[in-house]
PDB file of C-alpha atoms in Angstrom:
ATOM      1  CA  MET A 140      58.998 -78.316-111.124  1.00 50.00           C
ATOM      2  CA  LYS A 141      59.828 -74.651-110.788  1.00 44.00           C
ATOM      3  CA  ASN A 142      56.413 -73.703-112.159  1.00 45.00           C
ATOM      4  CA  ILE A 143      54.711 -76.010-109.698  1.00 42.00           C
ATOM      5  CA  CYS A 144      56.542 -74.396-106.764  1.00 43.00           C
ATOM      6  CA  THR A 145      55.601 -70.968-108.028  1.00 44.00           C
ATOM      7  CA  LEU A 146      51.941 -71.918-108.207  1.00 38.00           C
ATOM      8  CA  ILE A 147      52.081 -73.343-104.693  1.00 40.00           C
ATOM      9  CA  LEU A 148      53.592 -70.081-103.335  1.00 42.00           C
ATOM     10  CA  ILE A 149      51.002 -67.967-105.108  1.00 40.00           C
ATOM     11  CA  GLY A 150      48.231 -70.144-103.773  1.00 46.00           C
ATOM     12  CA  SER A 151      49.596 -69.955-100.235  1.00 46.00           C
ATOM     13  CA  ALA A 152      49.821 -66.168-100.415  1.00 43.00           C
ATOM     14  CA  GLY A 153      46.247 -65.993-101.631  1.00 45.00           C
ATOM     15  CA  SER A 154      45.102 -68.113 -98.725  1.00 46.00           C
ATOM     16  CA  LEU A 155      46.905 -65.855 -96.239  1.00 41.00           C
ATOM     17  CA  LEU A 156      45.371 -62.693 -97.728  1.00 40.00           C
ATOM     18  CA  SER A 157      41.913 -64.221 -97.741  1.00 44.00           C
ATOM     19  CA  GLY A 158      42.400 -65.135 -94.059  1.00 45.00           C
ATOM     20  CA  CYS A 159      43.359 -61.550 -93.114  1.00 43.00           C
ATOM     21  CA  LEU A 160      40.386 -59.844 -94.804  1.00 44.00           C
ATOM     22  CA  PRO A 161      37.654 -61.063 -92.454  1.00 52.00           C
ATOM     23  CA  ALA A 162      39.820 -60.017 -89.467  1.00 52.00           C
ATOM     24  CA  SER A 163      40.076 -56.411 -90.776  1.00 70.00           C
ATOM     25  CA  GLN A 164      36.327 -56.195 -91.285  1.00 77.00           C
ATOM     26  CA  GLN A 165      35.782 -57.408 -87.768  1.00 75.00           C
ATOM     27  CA  ASP A 166      38.112 -54.730 -86.358  1.00 70.00           C
ATOM     28  CA  ILE A 167      36.242 -52.053 -88.304  1.00 78.00           C
ATOM     29  CA  SER A 168      32.919 -53.343 -87.041  1.00 77.00           C
ATOM     30  CA  GLU A 169      34.161 -53.315 -83.460  1.00 76.00           C
ATOM     31  CA  LEU A 170      35.516 -49.790 -83.898  1.00 78.00           C
ATOM     32  CA  LYS A 171      32.179 -48.626 -85.279  1.00 77.00           C
ATOM     33  CA  ALA A 172      30.434 -50.204 -82.309  1.00 79.00           C
ATOM     34  CA  ILE A 173      32.769 -48.418 -79.894  1.00 82.00           C
ATOM     35  CA  VAL A 174      32.230 -45.057 -81.633  1.00 79.00           C
ATOM     36  CA  SER A 175      28.482 -45.629 -81.615  1.00 79.00           C
ATOM     37  CA  GLN A 176      28.564 -46.401 -77.885  1.00 82.00           C
ATOM     38  CA  MET A 177      30.652 -43.285 -77.214  1.00 81.00           C
ATOM     39  CA  GLN A 178      28.158 -41.147 -79.128  1.00 82.00           C
ATOM     40  CA  ALA A 179      25.315 -42.689 -77.156  1.00 79.00           C
ATOM     41  CA  ASN A 180      27.170 -41.971 -73.900  1.00 80.00           C
ATOM     42  CA  GLN A 181      27.777 -38.384 -75.014  1.00 80.00           C
ATOM     43  CA  ALA A 182      24.109 -37.901 -75.801  1.00 78.00           C
ATOM     44  CA  GLU A 183      23.136 -39.351 -72.419  1.00 78.00           C
ATOM     45  CA  LEU A 184      25.660 -37.085 -70.661  1.00 78.00           C
ATOM     46  CA  ALA A 185      24.338 -34.022 -72.498  1.00 77.00           C
ATOM     47  CA  SER A 186      20.807 -34.961 -71.496  1.00 77.00           C
ATOM     48  CA  LYS A 187      21.851 -35.309 -67.845  1.00 77.00           C
ATOM     49  CA  MET A 188      23.634 -31.946 -67.977  1.00 76.00           C
ATOM     50  CA  ASP A 189      20.482 -30.293 -69.320  1.00 76.00           C
ATOM     51  CA  GLU A 190      18.464 -31.913 -66.559  1.00 75.00           C
ATOM     52  CA  LEU A 191      20.995 -30.743 -63.960  1.00 73.00           C
ATOM     53  CA  ASN A 192      20.868 -27.166 -65.274  1.00 70.00           C
ATOM     54  CA  GLN A 193      17.074 -27.229 -65.142  1.00 72.00           C
ATOM     55  CA  ASN A 194      17.190 -28.513 -61.564  1.00 70.00           C
ATOM     56  CA  LEU A 195      19.646 -25.763 -60.586  1.00 64.00           C
ATOM     57  CA  ALA A 196      17.404 -23.131 -62.142  1.00 62.00           C
ATOM     58  CA  VAL A 197      14.421 -24.481 -60.222  1.00 61.00           C
ATOM     59  CA  SER A 198      16.475 -24.562 -57.013  1.00 57.00           C
ATOM     60  CA  ASN A 199      17.528 -20.920 -57.432  1.00 56.00           C
ATOM     61  CA  GLU A 200      13.943 -19.914 -58.066  1.00 60.00           C
ATOM     62  CA  ASN A 201      12.828 -21.843 -54.990  1.00 58.00           C
ATOM     63  CA  LEU A 202      15.520 -20.118 -52.895  1.00 52.00           C
ATOM     64  CA  GLU A 203      14.302 -16.705 -54.047  1.00 56.00           C
ATOM     65  CA  GLN A 204      10.729 -17.662 -53.242  1.00 55.00           C
ATOM     66  CA  THR A 205      11.814 -18.983 -49.843  1.00 50.00           C
ATOM     67  CA  GLY A 206      13.633 -15.733 -49.080  1.00 53.00           C
ATOM     68  CA  SER A 207      10.543 -13.757 -50.016  1.00 49.00           C
ATOM     69  CA  GLN A 208       8.353 -16.023 -47.915  1.00 53.00           C
ATOM     70  CA  ILE A 209      10.685 -15.678 -44.916  1.00 50.00           C
ATOM     71  CA  SER A 210      10.599 -11.897 -45.256  1.00 52.00           C
ATOM     72  CA  GLY A 211       6.801 -11.974 -45.377  1.00 52.00           C
ATOM     73  CA  LEU A 212       6.689 -14.314 -42.400  1.00 53.00           C
ATOM     74  CA  SER A 213       8.972 -11.998 -40.438  1.00 56.00           C
ATOM     75  CA  ALA A 214       6.599  -9.110 -41.077  1.00 54.00           C
ATOM     76  CA  LYS A 215       3.645 -11.220 -39.905  1.00 52.00           C
ATOM     77  CA  LEU A 216       5.493 -12.195 -36.732  1.00 54.00           C
ATOM     78  CA  ASP A 217       6.100  -8.525 -36.004  1.00 60.00           C
ATOM     79  CA  ASP A 218       2.408  -7.796 -36.502  1.00 56.00           C
ATOM     80  CA  ILE A 219       1.365 -10.639 -34.205  1.00 55.00           C
ATOM     81  CA  SER A 220       3.792  -9.486 -31.530  1.00 53.00           C
ATOM     82  CA  ALA A 221       2.486  -5.938 -31.766  1.00 53.00           C
ATOM     83  CA  VAL A 222      -1.115  -7.103 -31.466  1.00 50.00           C
ATOM     84  CA  LEU A 223      -0.452  -9.372 -28.484  1.00 45.00           C
ATOM     85  CA  ARG A 224       1.789  -6.929 -26.591  1.00 51.00           C
ATOM     86  CA  PRO A 225      -1.063  -4.717 -25.280  1.00 48.00           C
ATOM     87  CA  SER A 226      -2.996  -7.743 -23.994  1.00 44.00           C
ATOM     88  CA  ALA A 227       0.042  -8.895 -22.036  1.00 44.00           C
ATOM     89  CA  ARG A 228       0.213  -5.512 -20.275  1.00 47.00           C
ATOM     90  CA  VAL A 229      -3.485  -5.724 -19.391  1.00 44.00           C
ATOM     91  CA  ALA A 230      -3.036  -9.227 -17.978  1.00 43.00           C
ATOM     92  CA  ALA A 231      -0.109  -8.106 -15.841  1.00 47.00           C
ATOM     93  CA  SER A 232      -2.070  -5.244 -14.280  1.00 47.00           C
ATOM     94  CA  SER A 233      -5.322  -7.108 -13.550  1.00 45.00           C
ATOM     95  CA  GLU A 234      -6.800 -10.540 -13.144  1.00 47.00           C
ATOM     96  CA  GLU A 235      -9.120 -10.141 -16.078  1.00 47.00           C
ATOM     97  CA  ILE A 236      -8.856 -12.474 -19.046  1.00 46.00           C
ATOM     98  CA  PRO A 237      -6.494 -10.776 -21.532  1.00 48.00           C
ATOM     99  CA  VAL A 238      -8.120  -9.667 -24.750  1.00 47.00           C
ATOM    100  CA  ALA A 239      -5.893  -8.844 -27.706  1.00 49.00           C
ATOM    101  CA  GLN A 240      -6.176  -5.192 -28.617  1.00 50.00           C
ATOM    102  CA  PRO A 241      -5.262  -4.219 -32.168  1.00 47.00           C
ATOM    103  CA  ALA A 242      -2.276  -1.897 -32.516  1.00 46.00           C
ATOM    104  CA  ALA A 243      -2.950   1.523 -33.971  1.00 59.00           C
ATOM    105  CA  VAL A 244      -0.394   0.887 -36.729  1.00 71.00           C
ATOM    106  CA  LEU A 245       0.968  -2.545 -37.544  1.00 89.00           C
ATOM    107  CA  PRO A 246       4.759  -2.879 -37.884  1.00 91.00           C
ATOM    108  CA  SER A 247       4.447  -4.235 -41.413  1.00 92.00           C
ATOM    109  CA  ASP A 248       2.366  -1.218 -42.448  1.00 93.00           C
ATOM    110  CA  LEU A 249       4.920   1.191 -41.023  1.00 94.00           C
ATOM    111  CA  PHE A 250       7.810  -0.652 -42.644  1.00 96.00           C
ATOM    112  CA  THR A 251       6.061  -0.902 -46.017  1.00 95.00           C
ATOM    113  CA  GLU A 252       5.157   2.791 -46.003  1.00 96.00           C
ATOM    114  CA  ALA A 253       8.762   3.787 -45.316  1.00 96.00           C
ATOM    115  CA  LYS A 254      10.012   1.428 -48.027  1.00 96.00           C
ATOM    116  CA  ASN A 255       7.559   2.883 -50.531  1.00 97.00           C
ATOM    117  CA  HIS A 256       8.897   6.371 -49.805  1.00 97.00           C
ATOM    118  CA  LEU A 257      12.428   5.062 -50.318  1.00 97.00           C
ATOM    119  CA  ASP A 258      11.516   3.506 -53.668  1.00 97.00           C
ATOM    120  CA  LYS A 259       9.861   6.745 -54.809  1.00 97.00           C
ATOM    121  CA  GLY A 260      12.908   8.835 -53.919  1.00 97.00           C
ATOM    122  CA  ALA A 261      11.338  10.562 -50.926  1.00 97.00           C
ATOM    123  CA  TYR A 262      14.465   9.846 -48.903  1.00 97.00           C
ATOM    124  CA  GLU A 263      13.945  12.173 -45.951  1.00 97.00           C
ATOM    125  CA  THR A 264      10.435  10.827 -45.377  1.00 96.00           C
ATOM    126  CA  ALA A 265      11.748   7.285 -45.755  1.00 97.00           C
ATOM    127  CA  ALA A 266      14.517   7.872 -43.210  1.00 97.00           C
ATOM    128  CA  ALA A 267      11.995   9.318 -40.765  1.00 96.00           C
ATOM    129  CA  GLY A 268       9.698   6.352 -41.336  1.00 96.00           C
ATOM    130  CA  PHE A 269      12.380   3.756 -40.649  1.00 97.00           C
ATOM    131  CA  LYS A 270      13.546   5.733 -37.606  1.00 96.00           C
ATOM    132  CA  LEU A 271       9.996   5.655 -36.244  1.00 96.00           C
ATOM    133  CA  TYR A 272       9.683   1.939 -37.030  1.00 96.00           C
ATOM    134  CA  LEU A 273      12.898   1.158 -35.158  1.00 96.00           C
ATOM    135  CA  SER A 274      11.910   3.317 -32.177  1.00 95.00           C
ATOM    136  CA  LYS A 275       8.638   1.410 -31.827  1.00 93.00           C
ATOM    137  CA  TYR A 276       9.883  -2.073 -32.766  1.00 93.00           C
ATOM    138  CA  PRO A 277      13.652  -2.210 -32.081  1.00 92.00           C
ATOM    139  CA  GLU A 278      13.658  -6.003 -31.736  1.00 90.00           C
ATOM    140  CA  SER A 279      11.451  -6.757 -34.718  1.00 92.00           C
ATOM    141  CA  GLU A 280      12.279  -9.411 -37.286  1.00 92.00           C
ATOM    142  CA  GLN A 281      12.980  -6.738 -39.909  1.00 95.00           C
ATOM    143  CA  ALA A 282      14.964  -4.367 -37.728  1.00 97.00           C
ATOM    144  CA  ASP A 283      18.269  -5.131 -39.476  1.00 97.00           C
ATOM    145  CA  GLN A 284      16.701  -4.448 -42.874  1.00 97.00           C
ATOM    146  CA  ALA A 285      15.233  -1.212 -41.539  1.00 97.00           C
ATOM    147  CA  TYR A 286      18.676  -0.015 -40.435  1.00 98.00           C
ATOM    148  CA  LEU A 287      20.099  -0.795 -43.874  1.00 98.00           C
ATOM    149  CA  TYR A 288      17.299   1.059 -45.671  1.00 98.00           C
ATOM    150  CA  MET A 289      17.542   3.975 -43.240  1.00 98.00           C
ATOM    151  CA  GLY A 290      21.249   4.222 -43.969  1.00 98.00           C
ATOM    152  CA  ASP A 291      20.533   4.202 -47.713  1.00 98.00           C
ATOM    153  CA  ALA A 292      18.005   7.017 -47.291  1.00 98.00           C
ATOM    154  CA  TYR A 293      20.434   9.161 -45.288  1.00 98.00           C
ATOM    155  CA  ILE A 294      23.228   8.609 -47.808  1.00 98.00           C
ATOM    156  CA  ALA A 295      20.898   9.573 -50.660  1.00 97.00           C
ATOM    157  CA  VAL A 296      20.277  13.018 -49.137  1.00 97.00           C
ATOM    158  CA  GLY A 297      23.930  13.586 -48.289  1.00 96.00           C
ATOM    159  CA  GLN A 298      23.679  12.888 -44.555  1.00 97.00           C
ATOM    160  CA  THR A 299      26.754  10.676 -44.642  1.00 97.00           C
ATOM    161  CA  LYS A 300      27.408  10.494 -40.912  1.00 97.00           C
ATOM    162  CA  LYS A 301      23.849   9.413 -40.133  1.00 97.00           C
ATOM    163  CA  GLY A 302      24.045   6.802 -42.889  1.00 98.00           C
ATOM    164  CA  ALA A 303      27.312   5.456 -41.492  1.00 98.00           C
ATOM    165  CA  VAL A 304      25.806   5.289 -37.996  1.00 98.00           C
ATOM    166  CA  ALA A 305      22.809   3.320 -39.316  1.00 98.00           C
ATOM    167  CA  TYR A 306      25.063   0.752 -41.025  1.00 98.00           C
ATOM    168  CA  ALA A 307      27.330   0.536 -37.967  1.00 98.00           C
ATOM    169  CA  THR A 308      24.323  -0.039 -35.704  1.00 97.00           C
ATOM    170  CA  LEU A 309      23.166  -2.899 -37.905  1.00 98.00           C
ATOM    171  CA  LEU A 310      26.619  -4.505 -37.737  1.00 98.00           C
ATOM    172  CA  GLN A 311      26.826  -4.063 -33.966  1.00 97.00           C
ATOM    173  CA  GLN A 312      23.340  -5.203 -33.015  1.00 96.00           C
ATOM    174  CA  PHE A 313      22.901  -7.939 -35.635  1.00 97.00           C
ATOM    175  CA  PRO A 314      26.328  -9.587 -36.137  1.00 94.00           C
ATOM    176  CA  LYS A 315      24.754 -12.700 -37.681  1.00 94.00           C
ATOM    177  CA  SER A 316      22.433 -10.862 -40.043  1.00 96.00           C
ATOM    178  CA  LYS A 317      22.206 -12.027 -43.650  1.00 96.00           C
ATOM    179  CA  LEU A 318      22.768  -8.367 -44.536  1.00 97.00           C
ATOM    180  CA  THR A 319      26.252  -8.251 -42.984  1.00 98.00           C
ATOM    181  CA  ALA A 320      28.160  -8.247 -46.289  1.00 98.00           C
ATOM    182  CA  SER A 321      26.031  -5.433 -47.674  1.00 98.00           C
ATOM    183  CA  ALA A 322      26.225  -3.444 -44.432  1.00 98.00           C
ATOM    184  CA  ARG A 323      30.019  -3.741 -44.241  1.00 98.00           C
ATOM    185  CA  LEU A 324      30.406  -2.607 -47.847  1.00 98.00           C
ATOM    186  CA  LYS A 325      28.046   0.333 -47.424  1.00 98.00           C
ATOM    187  CA  TYR A 326      29.627   1.342 -44.137  1.00 98.00           C
ATOM    188  CA  ALA A 327      33.076   1.333 -45.741  1.00 98.00           C
ATOM    189  CA  LEU A 328      31.864   3.484 -48.624  1.00 97.00           C
ATOM    190  CA  SER A 329      30.066   5.868 -46.259  1.00 97.00           C
ATOM    191  CA  ILE A 330      33.158   6.592 -44.157  1.00 97.00           C
ATOM    192  CA  LEU A 331      35.492   7.203 -47.083  1.00 97.00           C
ATOM    193  CA  PRO A 332      34.217  10.786 -47.556  1.00 95.00           C
ATOM    194  CA  LEU A 333      34.769  11.275 -43.831  1.00 95.00           C
ATOM    195  CA  GLY A 334      38.507  10.653 -44.254  1.00 95.00           C
ATOM    196  CA  LYS A 335      38.504   7.223 -42.592  1.00 96.00           C
ATOM    197  CA  THR A 336      40.343   5.525 -45.450  1.00 96.00           C
ATOM    198  CA  GLU A 337      42.243   2.900 -43.455  1.00 96.00           C
ATOM    199  CA  GLU A 338      39.129   1.777 -41.584  1.00 97.00           C
ATOM    200  CA  ALA A 339      37.252   1.623 -44.863  1.00 97.00           C
ATOM    201  CA  LYS A 340      39.994  -0.573 -46.343  1.00 97.00           C
ATOM    202  CA  ARG A 341      39.728  -2.981 -43.416  1.00 97.00           C
ATOM    203  CA  TYR A 342      35.984  -3.330 -43.863  1.00 98.00           C
ATOM    204  CA  LEU A 343      36.299  -3.795 -47.623  1.00 97.00           C
ATOM    205  CA  ALA A 344      38.953  -6.456 -47.104  1.00 97.00           C
ATOM    206  CA  SER A 345      36.715  -8.232 -44.577  1.00 97.00           C
ATOM    207  CA  VAL A 346      33.934  -8.434 -47.163  1.00 98.00           C
ATOM    208  CA  VAL A 347      36.298 -10.062 -49.662  1.00 97.00           C
ATOM    209  CA  GLN A 348      37.627 -12.470 -47.039  1.00 97.00           C
ATOM    210  CA  ASP A 349      34.396 -13.463 -45.319  1.00 97.00           C
ATOM    211  CA  PHE A 350      32.029 -13.380 -48.310  1.00 97.00           C
ATOM    212  CA  PRO A 351      34.243 -14.254 -51.314  1.00 96.00           C
ATOM    213  CA  GLN A 352      31.400 -15.490 -53.524  1.00 96.00           C
ATOM    214  CA  SER A 353      29.113 -12.509 -52.972  1.00 96.00           C
ATOM    215  CA  SER A 354      28.417  -9.627 -55.336  1.00 96.00           C
ATOM    216  CA  GLU A 355      29.523  -7.340 -52.491  1.00 97.00           C
ATOM    217  CA  ALA A 356      32.979  -8.944 -52.613  1.00 97.00           C
ATOM    218  CA  VAL A 357      33.294  -8.069 -56.303  1.00 97.00           C
ATOM    219  CA  GLN A 358      32.492  -4.430 -55.582  1.00 97.00           C
ATOM    220  CA  ALA A 359      34.762  -4.398 -52.527  1.00 97.00           C
ATOM    221  CA  LYS A 360      37.699  -5.618 -54.635  1.00 97.00           C
ATOM    222  CA  ALA A 361      37.076  -2.870 -57.156  1.00 97.00           C
ATOM    223  CA  GLU A 362      36.972  -0.244 -54.420  1.00 96.00           C
ATOM    224  CA  LEU A 363      40.174  -1.574 -52.833  1.00 96.00           C
ATOM    225  CA  ALA A 364      41.899  -1.360 -56.207  1.00 96.00           C
ATOM    226  CA  LYS A 365      40.992   2.325 -56.413  1.00 93.00           C
ATOM    227  CA  LEU A 366      42.456   2.978 -52.971  1.00 93.00           C
ATOM    228  CA  LYS A 367      45.902   1.500 -53.680  1.00 82.00           C
TER     229      LYS A 367
END
């Protein structure tokens, strides 16, 4: 009788173990499926990240191209204005049909020539060229850029006060210019040798505050650190 009971217990235990085995295999299979799905999701996420990076790169390139196109368009607008300006004067003084008279020198030509001198290191000639450009076309589309370049040319030849005046004029006449951050930084640096340290600090701080993500802000922070 005792042997029979023992056999029954052994048999029951065997049945229980055999019932648990399929359940363990199922859990493993489910776990593998979950891991496989996670890997697939990771791969899909990586692919989307690559696509996003590519799109950002294309967007940055398009922004640079747009900026270049806008600059070129501004130069063309200046040229058109210069060409049409003489005809408007003729129309005002007579009843004849106005005929556009070509300007002796187009604004874009004058600007480009001055910029070429700046790039070649002929700073005095460049400064004179931008000064002439601004005297003839003070309200041109590229006037703010001309003031910035003129300031750079003056600074390069050691005419610090004239450089500071050029930057200050840009800031005063074109408060919404896209060159404001650069002009503020350069103005601050130009007045430091003139002993205007506190004013320079204020302008450097304004660059950091108003244009925190700009490269000018990085340089402004470094300059402020030197002045402490």
